[in-house]
């Protein structure tokens, strides 16, 4: 019988008065890359440490590979963790740090050499194998920590912001490495980050946490295009939040009145008539220099500032007689010029990409 990799039921954790985690119910599928995403202090690390066995939950139950592991010691779980702070042994060199777990398991010497070398190659530190930990940069130390966890080939690898100390270029390289390693090892990866780009690049599914509770669980595209709460809309990617009023006409049909226009919008969730927040992604707004009168669905604005970032141009545009700023994003093409601040522009939006949330 195949089990899910991890099943958490009614998990909570309190430290005295402080509730670090509310009641968490979550199933982690075998071999998926699942990301725990959320702002600082939302409980990501606490949840990770409960899975690893370094913390005992105040309430709830954990099954790992179908086995009740709620009170099982960390070393008896088929789980390895890469810590935010490296937790390496300063009295051992790089090679011996990575070899540590294999030596505990009494692995034959030649196999240790082979596996450790492979793991160090994976994190591009093979030439550092005889260095002391104190001779490494923070980023290098974190890569040793990653190699040390991977060398044990755990059933579940827990990664707590493992790339936070690395510079952007190495981080992107390592994200792809982590994906490749995941494919090669058929291991369940649980990855903690507060960086939504990392979460989107890596994850099969993302768990968005907020104040110790689960805000939303889904695939990256689902989370991006169909956030279910204002928090999720704002946290996952860049967006414009515009206040408006929804008028429900009949079952699932209606329109939303925004400061710059009225748009037909069929609500999937029967939100009823009332004030709403509408999330409008910057890339769903088109922007052109103003010519003539706005046609249906268009509205006028004035460019306030522009940022050319190479693969995109971001505009901040004042609309609705200057009472509201909207962020728009365009794909630049060679030969076209970025619109300058002060330019009168015509904007158009796609109501089908609106996310309308009750206020
Ligand atoms: P970060 O991204 O900053 O690492 P996080 O989402 O991982 O944050 P946690 O470290 O899980 O957050 O902490 C959740 C809450 O629990 C925070 O308010 C934190 O201060 C608190 N907390 C964590 N560990 C303890 C502890 N040992 N004693 C008391 N409070 C704690």
mmCIF file of C-alpha atoms and ligand atoms in Angstrom:
data_model
loop_
_atom_site.group_PDB
_atom_site.id
_atom_site.type_symbol
_atom_site.label_atom_id
_atom_site.label_comp_id
_atom_site.label_asym_id
_atom_site.label_seq_id
_atom_site.Cartn_x
_atom_site.Cartn_y
_atom_site.Cartn_z
ATOM 1 C CA UNK A 1 0.000 0.000 0.000
ATOM 2 C CA UNK A 2 1.387 3.407 -0.904
ATOM 3 C CA UNK A 3 0.968 6.122 1.677
ATOM 4 C CA UNK A 4 1.248 9.841 1.401
ATOM 5 C CA UNK A 5 4.678 10.960 2.469
ATOM 6 C CA UNK A 6 3.499 13.038 5.419
ATOM 7 C CA UNK A 7 0.067 13.574 6.954
ATOM 8 C CA UNK A 8 -0.414 16.301 9.530
ATOM 9 C CA UNK A 9 -3.714 16.326 11.398
ATOM 10 C CA UNK A 10 -4.749 19.058 13.837
ATOM 11 C CA UNK A 11 -1.149 20.163 14.439
ATOM 12 C CA UNK A 12 -0.762 23.177 16.716
ATOM 13 C CA UNK A 13 2.170 24.626 18.632
ATOM 14 C CA UNK A 14 2.079 27.129 21.479
ATOM 15 C CA UNK A 15 4.968 28.708 23.336
ATOM 16 C CA UNK A 16 3.286 29.921 26.540
ATOM 17 C CA UNK A 17 0.763 32.556 25.468
ATOM 18 C CA UNK A 18 2.035 32.642 21.882
ATOM 19 C CA UNK A 19 0.363 30.404 19.302
ATOM 20 C CA UNK A 20 3.054 29.756 16.689
ATOM 21 C CA UNK A 21 0.792 27.365 14.747
ATOM 22 C CA UNK A 22 -2.991 27.016 14.805
ATOM 23 C CA UNK A 23 -4.692 23.799 13.754
ATOM 24 C CA UNK A 24 -2.826 22.637 10.673
ATOM 25 C CA UNK A 25 -4.201 19.849 8.475
ATOM 26 C CA UNK A 26 -1.927 19.068 5.566
ATOM 27 C CA UNK A 27 -1.080 16.105 3.375
ATOM 28 C CA UNK A 28 2.303 16.049 1.649
ATOM 29 C CA UNK A 29 2.350 13.697 -1.317
ATOM 30 C CA UNK A 30 5.112 11.239 -1.976
ATOM 31 C CA UNK A 31 7.897 12.693 -4.175
ATOM 32 C CA UNK A 32 6.450 16.163 -4.497
ATOM 33 C CA UNK A 33 8.286 19.434 -3.893
ATOM 34 C CA UNK A 34 6.121 21.282 -1.439
ATOM 35 C CA UNK A 35 6.991 24.790 -0.330
ATOM 36 C CA UNK A 36 6.015 26.397 2.956
ATOM 37 C CA UNK A 37 5.799 30.067 2.071
ATOM 38 C CA UNK A 38 4.951 33.062 4.197
ATOM 39 C CA UNK A 39 6.247 36.183 5.916
ATOM 40 C CA UNK A 40 8.676 36.150 8.819
ATOM 41 C CA UNK A 41 7.142 34.690 11.986
ATOM 42 C CA UNK A 42 4.207 32.924 10.261
ATOM 43 C CA UNK A 43 5.292 29.512 11.589
ATOM 44 C CA UNK A 44 7.178 27.969 8.640
ATOM 45 C CA UNK A 45 10.218 26.882 10.619
ATOM 46 C CA UNK A 46 8.104 25.643 13.521
ATOM 47 C CA UNK A 47 6.108 23.401 11.170
ATOM 48 C CA UNK A 48 9.321 22.133 9.577
ATOM 49 C CA UNK A 49 10.854 21.395 12.981
ATOM 50 C CA UNK A 50 7.744 19.488 14.010
ATOM 51 C CA UNK A 51 8.064 17.314 10.880
ATOM 52 C CA UNK A 52 11.754 16.755 11.655
ATOM 53 C CA UNK A 53 10.993 15.899 15.285
ATOM 54 C CA UNK A 54 12.930 18.777 16.859
ATOM 55 C CA UNK A 55 9.674 20.165 18.278
ATOM 56 C CA UNK A 56 6.749 18.268 19.750
ATOM 57 C CA UNK A 57 3.382 19.619 18.662
ATOM 58 C CA UNK A 58 1.058 20.898 21.404
ATOM 59 C CA UNK A 59 -1.820 19.035 19.720
ATOM 60 C CA UNK A 60 -2.193 16.828 16.658
ATOM 61 C CA UNK A 61 -0.701 13.845 14.928
ATOM 62 C CA UNK A 62 1.986 13.264 12.267
ATOM 63 C CA UNK A 63 2.160 10.245 10.037
ATOM 64 C CA UNK A 64 5.372 9.775 8.029
ATOM 65 C CA UNK A 65 5.104 7.074 5.362
ATOM 66 C CA UNK A 66 1.921 5.918 7.088
ATOM 67 C CA UNK A 67 3.593 5.507 10.490
ATOM 68 C CA UNK A 68 2.535 7.550 13.525
ATOM 69 C CA UNK A 69 5.687 9.558 14.201
ATOM 70 C CA UNK A 70 4.273 12.198 16.551
ATOM 71 C CA UNK A 71 6.628 11.261 19.373
ATOM 72 C CA UNK A 72 9.375 9.574 17.338
ATOM 73 C CA UNK A 73 12.934 10.897 17.921
ATOM 74 C CA UNK A 74 14.411 12.908 14.995
ATOM 75 C CA UNK A 75 17.122 10.331 14.235
ATOM 76 C CA UNK A 76 14.489 7.594 13.897
ATOM 77 C CA UNK A 77 12.562 9.481 11.213
ATOM 78 C CA UNK A 78 13.459 8.974 7.505
ATOM 79 C CA UNK A 79 13.965 12.709 7.329
ATOM 80 C CA UNK A 80 16.983 14.992 6.912
ATOM 81 C CA UNK A 81 17.021 18.711 7.420
ATOM 82 C CA UNK A 82 19.109 21.520 5.998
ATOM 83 C CA UNK A 83 19.059 24.366 8.491
ATOM 84 C CA UNK A 84 18.873 28.101 7.942
ATOM 85 C CA UNK A 85 21.960 28.347 10.177
ATOM 86 C CA UNK A 86 24.290 25.716 8.925
ATOM 87 C CA UNK A 87 24.796 23.607 12.079
ATOM 88 C CA UNK A 88 28.053 22.166 10.754
ATOM 89 C CA UNK A 89 30.775 20.619 12.930
ATOM 90 C CA UNK A 90 33.595 23.212 13.237
ATOM 91 C CA UNK A 91 36.141 20.594 14.364
ATOM 92 C CA UNK A 92 35.687 18.558 11.156
ATOM 93 C CA UNK A 93 36.700 19.497 7.615
ATOM 94 C CA UNK A 94 34.242 19.695 4.705
ATOM 95 C CA UNK A 95 34.664 16.054 3.671
ATOM 96 C CA UNK A 96 34.161 14.742 7.204
ATOM 97 C CA UNK A 97 31.124 16.962 7.754
ATOM 98 C CA UNK A 98 29.452 15.455 4.697
ATOM 99 C CA UNK A 99 30.631 11.929 5.586
ATOM 100 C CA UNK A 100 29.317 12.156 9.154
ATOM 101 C CA UNK A 101 25.922 10.474 8.626
ATOM 102 C CA UNK A 102 27.385 7.699 6.470
ATOM 103 C CA UNK A 103 30.041 6.922 9.111
ATOM 104 C CA UNK A 104 27.300 6.656 11.756
ATOM 105 C CA UNK A 105 25.602 4.093 9.519
ATOM 106 C CA UNK A 106 28.932 2.200 9.226
ATOM 107 C CA UNK A 107 29.004 2.624 5.447
ATOM 108 C CA UNK A 108 32.123 1.057 3.791
ATOM 109 C CA UNK A 109 35.027 3.505 3.330
ATOM 110 C CA UNK A 110 35.175 3.420 -0.483
ATOM 111 C CA UNK A 111 31.424 4.013 -0.709
ATOM 112 C CA UNK A 112 31.737 6.980 1.678
ATOM 113 C CA UNK A 113 34.440 8.454 -0.550
ATOM 114 C CA UNK A 114 32.321 7.966 -3.674
ATOM 115 C CA UNK A 115 29.098 9.335 -2.185
ATOM 116 C CA UNK A 116 30.738 12.317 -0.466
ATOM 117 C CA UNK A 117 32.613 13.238 -3.656
ATOM 118 C CA UNK A 118 29.360 13.045 -5.629
ATOM 119 C CA UNK A 119 27.544 15.215 -3.080
ATOM 120 C CA UNK A 120 30.344 17.795 -3.071
ATOM 121 C CA UNK A 121 30.331 17.883 -6.883
ATOM 122 C CA UNK A 122 26.620 18.500 -6.743
ATOM 123 C CA UNK A 123 27.122 21.648 -4.681
ATOM 124 C CA UNK A 124 30.302 22.608 -6.566
ATOM 125 C CA UNK A 125 32.629 22.319 -3.584
ATOM 126 C CA UNK A 126 34.738 19.317 -4.569
ATOM 127 C CA UNK A 127 37.939 21.376 -4.383
ATOM 128 C CA UNK A 128 37.070 22.490 -0.836
ATOM 129 C CA UNK A 129 36.891 19.041 0.693
ATOM 130 C CA UNK A 130 39.894 19.539 2.997
ATOM 131 C CA UNK A 131 38.944 23.015 4.200
ATOM 132 C CA UNK A 132 37.853 23.768 7.741
ATOM 133 C CA UNK A 133 34.339 25.136 8.183
ATOM 134 C CA UNK A 134 35.787 28.381 9.585
ATOM 135 C CA UNK A 135 37.559 28.900 6.240
ATOM 136 C CA UNK A 136 34.289 28.957 4.264
ATOM 137 C CA UNK A 137 31.995 31.813 3.362
ATOM 138 C CA UNK A 138 28.407 31.633 4.625
ATOM 139 C CA UNK A 139 27.217 30.488 1.206
ATOM 140 C CA UNK A 140 29.835 27.760 0.972
ATOM 141 C CA UNK A 141 28.971 26.565 4.463
ATOM 142 C CA UNK A 142 25.318 26.306 3.472
ATOM 143 C CA UNK A 143 26.267 24.247 0.426
ATOM 144 C CA UNK A 144 28.197 21.857 2.676
ATOM 145 C CA UNK A 145 25.056 21.553 4.813
ATOM 146 C CA UNK A 146 23.051 20.695 1.693
ATOM 147 C CA UNK A 147 25.572 18.068 0.633
ATOM 148 C CA UNK A 148 25.569 16.604 4.150
ATOM 149 C CA UNK A 149 21.795 16.103 4.053
ATOM 150 C CA UNK A 150 21.666 14.762 0.485
ATOM 151 C CA UNK A 151 24.389 12.207 1.026
ATOM 152 C CA UNK A 152 22.058 10.255 3.351
ATOM 153 C CA UNK A 153 19.435 9.921 0.601
ATOM 154 C CA UNK A 154 16.551 10.597 2.988
ATOM 155 C CA UNK A 155 12.900 9.786 2.114
ATOM 156 C CA UNK A 156 12.010 13.362 3.031
ATOM 157 C CA UNK A 157 14.426 16.270 2.710
ATOM 158 C CA UNK A 158 13.499 19.357 4.697
ATOM 159 C CA UNK A 159 15.124 22.563 3.490
ATOM 160 C CA UNK A 160 14.812 25.657 5.680
ATOM 161 C CA UNK A 161 15.695 28.677 3.485
ATOM 162 C CA UNK A 162 18.821 26.812 2.290
ATOM 163 C CA UNK A 163 19.704 29.406 -0.341
ATOM 164 C CA UNK A 164 19.191 32.555 1.702
ATOM 165 C CA UNK A 165 22.943 33.057 2.133
ATOM 166 C CA UNK A 166 23.818 32.615 -1.543
ATOM 167 C CA UNK A 167 24.072 35.385 -4.103
ATOM 168 C CA UNK A 168 21.395 35.625 -6.789
ATOM 169 C CA UNK A 169 23.309 33.865 -9.590
ATOM 170 C CA UNK A 170 24.310 30.880 -7.460
ATOM 171 C CA UNK A 171 20.806 30.789 -5.998
ATOM 172 C CA UNK A 172 19.253 30.391 -9.456
ATOM 173 C CA UNK A 173 21.801 27.727 -10.322
ATOM 174 C CA UNK A 174 21.098 25.935 -7.041
ATOM 175 C CA UNK A 175 17.322 26.074 -7.557
ATOM 176 C CA UNK A 176 17.773 24.176 -10.810
ATOM 177 C CA UNK A 177 20.213 21.830 -9.085
ATOM 178 C CA UNK A 178 17.682 21.151 -6.362
ATOM 179 C CA UNK A 179 15.065 20.355 -9.015
ATOM 180 C CA UNK A 180 17.455 18.005 -10.803
ATOM 181 C CA UNK A 181 18.459 16.307 -7.552
ATOM 182 C CA UNK A 182 14.793 15.918 -6.727
ATOM 183 C CA UNK A 183 14.136 14.230 -10.072
ATOM 184 C CA UNK A 184 17.128 11.939 -9.664
ATOM 185 C CA UNK A 185 16.463 10.941 -6.074
ATOM 186 C CA UNK A 186 12.660 10.480 -6.014
ATOM 187 C CA UNK A 187 12.532 12.089 -2.593
ATOM 188 C CA UNK A 188 9.843 14.238 -1.018
ATOM 189 C CA UNK A 189 11.169 17.779 -0.628
ATOM 190 C CA UNK A 190 9.662 20.214 1.852
ATOM 191 C CA UNK A 191 11.138 23.641 1.296
ATOM 192 C CA UNK A 192 10.730 26.695 3.521
ATOM 193 C CA UNK A 193 11.062 30.151 2.026
ATOM 194 C CA UNK A 194 9.670 33.657 2.294
ATOM 195 C CA UNK A 195 10.636 34.274 -1.351
ATOM 196 C CA UNK A 196 7.700 33.682 -3.674
ATOM 197 C CA UNK A 197 9.938 33.512 -6.763
ATOM 198 C CA UNK A 198 11.804 30.570 -5.234
ATOM 199 C CA UNK A 199 8.467 28.977 -4.340
ATOM 200 C CA UNK A 200 7.127 29.390 -7.876
ATOM 201 C CA UNK A 201 10.260 28.069 -9.582
ATOM 202 C CA UNK A 202 10.560 25.013 -7.365
ATOM 203 C CA UNK A 203 7.185 23.851 -6.218
ATOM 204 C CA UNK A 204 4.678 21.295 -7.301
ATOM 205 C CA UNK A 205 2.483 22.828 -4.597
ATOM 206 C CA UNK A 206 2.793 25.840 -2.343
ATOM 207 C CA UNK A 207 1.389 26.133 1.186
ATOM 208 C CA UNK A 208 0.913 29.798 2.010
ATOM 209 C CA UNK A 209 1.024 30.378 5.776
ATOM 210 C CA UNK A 210 -0.189 33.458 7.608
ATOM 211 C CA UNK A 211 -0.065 33.944 11.380
ATOM 212 C CA UNK A 212 0.241 30.251 12.124
ATOM 213 C CA UNK A 213 -2.585 29.135 9.814
ATOM 214 C CA UNK A 214 -2.840 27.888 6.229
ATOM 215 C CA UNK A 215 -4.079 30.666 3.974
ATOM 216 C CA UNK A 216 -4.123 28.659 0.735
ATOM 217 C CA UNK A 217 -2.624 25.522 -0.815
ATOM 218 C CA UNK A 218 -2.156 25.070 -4.559
ATOM 219 C CA UNK A 219 0.111 24.860 -7.570
ATOM 220 C CA UNK A 220 2.074 28.039 -8.386
ATOM 221 C CA UNK A 221 -0.203 29.045 -11.295
ATOM 222 C CA UNK A 222 -3.322 28.435 -9.284
ATOM 223 C CA UNK A 223 -1.985 30.522 -6.406
ATOM 224 C CA UNK A 224 -0.988 33.307 -8.782
ATOM 225 C CA UNK A 225 -4.190 33.578 -10.844
ATOM 226 C CA UNK A 226 -6.766 32.457 -8.292
ATOM 227 C CA UNK A 227 -5.795 33.769 -4.852
ATOM 228 C CA UNK A 228 -8.645 33.186 -2.439
ATOM 229 C CA UNK A 229 -7.832 35.966 0.027
ATOM 230 C CA UNK A 230 -6.460 39.497 -0.066
ATOM 231 C CA UNK A 231 -3.373 38.291 1.798
ATOM 232 C CA UNK A 232 -2.732 35.589 -0.839
ATOM 233 C CA UNK A 233 -3.281 38.055 -3.712
ATOM 234 C CA UNK A 234 -0.811 40.534 -2.233
ATOM 235 C CA UNK A 235 1.793 38.021 -1.072
ATOM 236 C CA UNK A 236 1.996 35.954 -4.230
ATOM 237 C CA UNK A 237 3.378 38.172 -6.996
ATOM 238 C CA UNK A 238 2.818 41.833 -7.642
ATOM 239 C CA UNK A 239 -0.700 43.170 -7.986
ATOM 240 C CA UNK A 240 -2.945 46.237 -7.880
ATOM 241 C CA UNK A 241 -5.634 46.093 -5.213
ATOM 242 C CA UNK A 242 -8.503 48.379 -6.231
ATOM 243 C CA UNK A 243 -11.528 49.046 -4.036
ATOM 244 C CA UNK A 244 -14.893 48.775 -5.780
ATOM 245 C CA UNK A 245 -18.486 47.638 -5.455
ATOM 246 C CA UNK A 246 -19.861 44.410 -6.865
ATOM 247 C CA UNK A 247 -23.463 44.327 -8.049
ATOM 248 C CA UNK A 248 -24.864 40.862 -8.399
ATOM 249 C CA UNK A 249 -27.638 40.699 -10.988
ATOM 250 C CA UNK A 250 -28.524 37.084 -10.966
ATOM 251 C CA UNK A 251 -26.950 33.739 -10.274
ATOM 252 C CA UNK A 252 -23.200 34.180 -10.923
ATOM 253 C CA UNK A 253 -23.596 37.266 -13.117
ATOM 254 C CA UNK A 254 -23.094 40.918 -12.291
ATOM 255 C CA UNK A 255 -20.756 43.835 -12.687
ATOM 256 C CA UNK A 256 -18.049 45.492 -10.694
ATOM 257 C CA UNK A 257 -17.873 49.266 -10.396
ATOM 258 C CA UNK A 258 -14.281 50.528 -10.137
ATOM 259 C CA UNK A 259 -13.030 54.148 -9.900
ATOM 260 C CA UNK A 260 -12.142 54.052 -13.619
ATOM 261 C CA UNK A 261 -15.022 52.072 -15.099
ATOM 262 C CA UNK A 262 -17.712 49.473 -14.868
ATOM 263 C CA UNK A 263 -17.005 45.881 -15.924
ATOM 264 C CA UNK A 264 -19.195 42.845 -16.363
ATOM 265 C CA UNK A 265 -17.921 40.149 -14.075
ATOM 266 C CA UNK A 266 -19.380 36.722 -13.419
ATOM 267 C CA UNK A 267 -18.567 35.800 -9.846
ATOM 268 C CA UNK A 268 -17.846 32.118 -9.412
ATOM 269 C CA UNK A 269 -18.350 32.224 -5.678
ATOM 270 C CA UNK A 270 -21.645 34.159 -5.424
ATOM 271 C CA UNK A 271 -20.151 36.988 -3.407
ATOM 272 C CA UNK A 272 -23.389 39.036 -3.424
ATOM 273 C CA UNK A 273 -23.741 42.791 -3.779
ATOM 274 C CA UNK A 274 -21.344 44.866 -1.676
ATOM 275 C CA UNK A 275 -17.884 46.393 -1.335
ATOM 276 C CA UNK A 276 -15.010 44.384 -2.825
ATOM 277 C CA UNK A 277 -11.272 44.421 -3.358
ATOM 278 C CA UNK A 278 -10.276 43.657 -6.934
ATOM 279 C CA UNK A 279 -6.827 42.263 -7.622
ATOM 280 C CA UNK A 280 -5.537 43.292 -11.067
ATOM 281 C CA UNK A 281 -2.151 41.918 -12.095
ATOM 282 C CA UNK A 282 0.087 44.592 -13.719
ATOM 283 C CA UNK A 283 0.738 42.449 -16.798
ATOM 284 C CA UNK A 284 -3.013 42.168 -17.536
ATOM 285 C CA UNK A 285 -3.238 45.935 -18.099
ATOM 286 C CA UNK A 286 -2.359 47.174 -21.569
ATOM 287 C CA UNK A 287 -0.939 50.651 -21.992
ATOM 288 C CA UNK A 288 -0.696 52.768 -25.177
ATOM 289 C CA UNK A 289 -0.187 56.480 -25.823
ATOM 290 C CA UNK A 290 -3.606 58.209 -25.652
ATOM 291 C CA UNK A 291 -5.242 58.909 -29.030
ATOM 292 C CA UNK A 292 -8.839 60.086 -29.261
ATOM 293 C CA UNK A 293 -11.610 59.065 -26.924
ATOM 294 C CA UNK A 294 -11.448 55.846 -24.877
ATOM 295 C CA UNK A 295 -13.421 53.035 -26.433
ATOM 296 C CA UNK A 296 -15.376 50.463 -24.464
ATOM 297 C CA UNK A 297 -13.340 49.143 -21.502
ATOM 298 C CA UNK A 298 -10.548 51.703 -21.939
ATOM 299 C CA UNK A 299 -9.730 54.533 -19.557
ATOM 300 C CA UNK A 300 -7.240 57.379 -19.519
ATOM 301 C CA UNK A 301 -4.228 57.881 -17.286
ATOM 302 C CA UNK A 302 -0.974 59.761 -16.954
ATOM 303 C CA UNK A 303 2.405 58.053 -16.545
ATOM 304 C CA UNK A 304 3.931 58.943 -13.165
ATOM 305 C CA UNK A 305 7.120 56.900 -13.363
ATOM 306 C CA UNK A 306 8.709 54.158 -15.410
ATOM 307 C CA UNK A 307 11.246 51.427 -14.688
ATOM 308 C CA UNK A 308 12.959 49.706 -17.614
ATOM 309 C CA UNK A 309 14.204 46.327 -16.342
ATOM 310 C CA UNK A 310 15.284 44.824 -19.670
ATOM 311 C CA UNK A 311 12.755 42.027 -20.007
ATOM 312 C CA UNK A 312 9.905 44.242 -18.823
ATOM 313 C CA UNK A 313 8.903 47.838 -18.332
ATOM 314 C CA UNK A 314 6.930 48.797 -15.246
ATOM 315 C CA UNK A 315 4.783 51.913 -15.289
ATOM 316 C CA UNK A 316 3.012 53.655 -12.454
ATOM 317 C CA UNK A 317 0.023 55.428 -13.939
ATOM 318 C CA UNK A 318 -2.326 57.896 -12.254
ATOM 319 C CA UNK A 319 -5.956 57.155 -13.198
ATOM 320 C CA UNK A 320 -9.453 58.234 -12.111
ATOM 321 C CA UNK A 321 -8.524 61.956 -12.102
ATOM 322 C CA UNK A 322 -5.331 61.254 -10.185
ATOM 323 C CA UNK A 323 -7.096 59.573 -7.249
ATOM 324 C CA UNK A 324 -5.540 56.143 -7.891
ATOM 325 C CA UNK A 325 -2.198 54.767 -9.075
ATOM 326 C CA UNK A 326 -2.063 51.552 -11.105
ATOM 327 C CA UNK A 327 1.023 49.538 -11.836
ATOM 328 C CA UNK A 328 1.203 48.207 -15.426
ATOM 329 C CA UNK A 329 3.788 45.906 -16.903
ATOM 330 C CA UNK A 330 4.755 45.616 -20.564
ATOM 331 C CA UNK A 331 7.063 43.405 -22.554
ATOM 332 C CA UNK A 332 9.470 45.728 -24.352
ATOM 333 C CA UNK A 333 10.355 45.028 -27.981
ATOM 334 C CA UNK A 334 13.457 46.297 -29.784
ATOM 335 C CA UNK A 335 12.899 49.684 -31.368
ATOM 336 C CA UNK A 336 10.026 50.714 -29.108
ATOM 337 C CA UNK A 337 10.580 53.435 -26.564
ATOM 338 C CA UNK A 338 9.542 53.485 -22.952
ATOM 339 C CA UNK A 339 6.803 56.062 -22.372
ATOM 340 C CA UNK A 340 8.085 59.025 -20.370
ATOM 341 C CA UNK A 341 6.586 60.379 -17.165
ATOM 342 C CA UNK A 342 3.830 62.865 -17.974
ATOM 343 C CA UNK A 343 2.645 60.968 -21.100
ATOM 344 C CA UNK A 344 -1.149 60.730 -21.429
ATOM 345 C CA UNK A 345 -2.002 57.067 -21.929
ATOM 346 C CA UNK A 346 -4.922 54.799 -22.599
ATOM 347 C CA UNK A 347 -5.234 51.734 -20.369
ATOM 348 C CA UNK A 348 -7.370 48.669 -20.890
ATOM 349 C CA UNK A 349 -7.932 45.764 -18.556
ATOM 350 C CA UNK A 350 -9.206 42.245 -18.911
ATOM 351 C CA UNK A 351 -12.085 41.700 -16.478
ATOM 352 C CA UNK A 352 -11.754 37.938 -16.997
ATOM 353 C CA UNK A 353 -8.416 38.135 -15.142
ATOM 354 C CA UNK A 354 -9.851 40.129 -12.198
ATOM 355 C CA UNK A 355 -9.928 38.470 -8.822
ATOM 356 C CA UNK A 356 -12.883 39.936 -6.932
ATOM 357 C CA UNK A 357 -12.758 39.410 -3.171
ATOM 358 C CA UNK A 358 -15.385 40.592 -0.661
ATOM 359 C CA UNK A 359 -14.063 43.544 1.374
HETATM 360 P P1 LIG B 1 11.291 33.314 9.680
HETATM 361 O O1 LIG B 1 10.957 33.419 8.223
HETATM 362 O O2 LIG B 1 11.629 34.643 10.285
HETATM 363 O O3 LIG B 1 12.282 32.247 9.999
HETATM 364 P P2 LIG B 1 9.080 31.576 10.459
HETATM 365 O O4 LIG B 1 7.873 31.710 9.608
HETATM 366 O O5 LIG B 1 9.967 30.435 10.206
HETATM 367 O O6 LIG B 1 9.911 32.940 10.447
HETATM 368 P P3 LIG B 1 8.894 30.554 13.149
HETATM 369 O O7 LIG B 1 10.363 30.549 13.403
HETATM 370 O O8 LIG B 1 8.235 29.249 12.902
HETATM 371 O O9 LIG B 1 8.549 31.574 11.955
HETATM 372 O O10 LIG B 1 8.187 31.272 14.381
HETATM 373 C C1 LIG B 1 6.781 31.381 14.513
HETATM 374 C C2 LIG B 1 6.471 32.148 15.790
HETATM 375 O O11 LIG B 1 6.839 31.358 16.921
HETATM 376 C C3 LIG B 1 7.225 33.466 15.909
HETATM 377 O O12 LIG B 1 6.391 34.408 16.510
HETATM 378 C C4 LIG B 1 8.394 33.097 16.814
HETATM 379 O O13 LIG B 1 8.833 34.228 17.549
HETATM 380 C C5 LIG B 1 7.775 32.048 17.724
HETATM 381 N N1 LIG B 1 8.752 31.055 18.229
HETATM 382 C C6 LIG B 1 9.469 30.207 17.462
HETATM 383 N N2 LIG B 1 10.249 29.418 18.231
HETATM 384 C C7 LIG B 1 10.016 29.783 19.528
HETATM 385 C C8 LIG B 1 10.518 29.357 20.806
HETATM 386 N N3 LIG B 1 11.409 28.364 20.903
HETATM 387 N N4 LIG B 1 10.051 29.986 21.913
HETATM 388 C C9 LIG B 1 9.145 30.964 21.809
HETATM 389 N N5 LIG B 1 8.620 31.423 20.644
HETATM 390 C C10 LIG B 1 9.062 30.849 19.516
#
